[in-house]
Short mmCIF file of C-alpha atoms in Angstrom, two decimals:
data_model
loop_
_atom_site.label_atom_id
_atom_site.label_comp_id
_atom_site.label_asym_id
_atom_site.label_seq_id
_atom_site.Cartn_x
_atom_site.Cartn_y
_atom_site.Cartn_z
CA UNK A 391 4.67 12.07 -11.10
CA UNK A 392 6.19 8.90 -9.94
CA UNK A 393 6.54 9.86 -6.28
CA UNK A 394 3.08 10.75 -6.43
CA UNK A 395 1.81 7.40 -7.67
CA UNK A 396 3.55 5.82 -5.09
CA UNK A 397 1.79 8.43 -2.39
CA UNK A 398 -1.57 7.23 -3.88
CA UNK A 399 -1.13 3.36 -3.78
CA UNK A 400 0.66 3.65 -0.05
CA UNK A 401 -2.63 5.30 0.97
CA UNK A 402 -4.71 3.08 -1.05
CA UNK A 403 -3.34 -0.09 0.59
CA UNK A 404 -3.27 1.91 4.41
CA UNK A 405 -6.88 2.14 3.78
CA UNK A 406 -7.14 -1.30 2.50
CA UNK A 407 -5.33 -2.57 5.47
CA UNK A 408 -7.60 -0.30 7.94
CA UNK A 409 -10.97 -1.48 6.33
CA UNK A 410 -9.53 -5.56 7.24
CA UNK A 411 -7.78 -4.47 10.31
CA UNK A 412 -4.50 -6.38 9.07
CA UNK A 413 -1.26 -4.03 9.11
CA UNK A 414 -0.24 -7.54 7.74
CA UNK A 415 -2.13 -6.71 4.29
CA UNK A 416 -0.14 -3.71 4.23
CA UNK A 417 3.35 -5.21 4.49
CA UNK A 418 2.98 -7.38 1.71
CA UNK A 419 1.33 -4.82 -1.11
CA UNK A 420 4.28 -2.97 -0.20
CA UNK A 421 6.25 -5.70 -0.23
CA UNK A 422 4.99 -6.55 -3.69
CA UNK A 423 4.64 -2.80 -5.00
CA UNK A 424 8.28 -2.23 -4.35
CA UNK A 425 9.23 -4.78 -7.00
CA UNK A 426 7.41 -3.49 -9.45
#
């Protein structure tokens, strides 16, 4: 259940990051998801 969470906010924030056109968005939701 946990890996798929993860799966699901990854391609929340890829979309996020496409829809601004900043891979830059990306790196620091993961950045910040990975702490949590």
């Amino acid at each position: 259940k946990d890996k798929m969470k993860n799966v699901t906010i990854i391609f929340v924030i890829f979309i996020l990051s496409y829809d601004f056109g900043k891979t830059d968005i990306a790196k620091i939701f993961f950045f910040i998801f990975s702490f949590q």
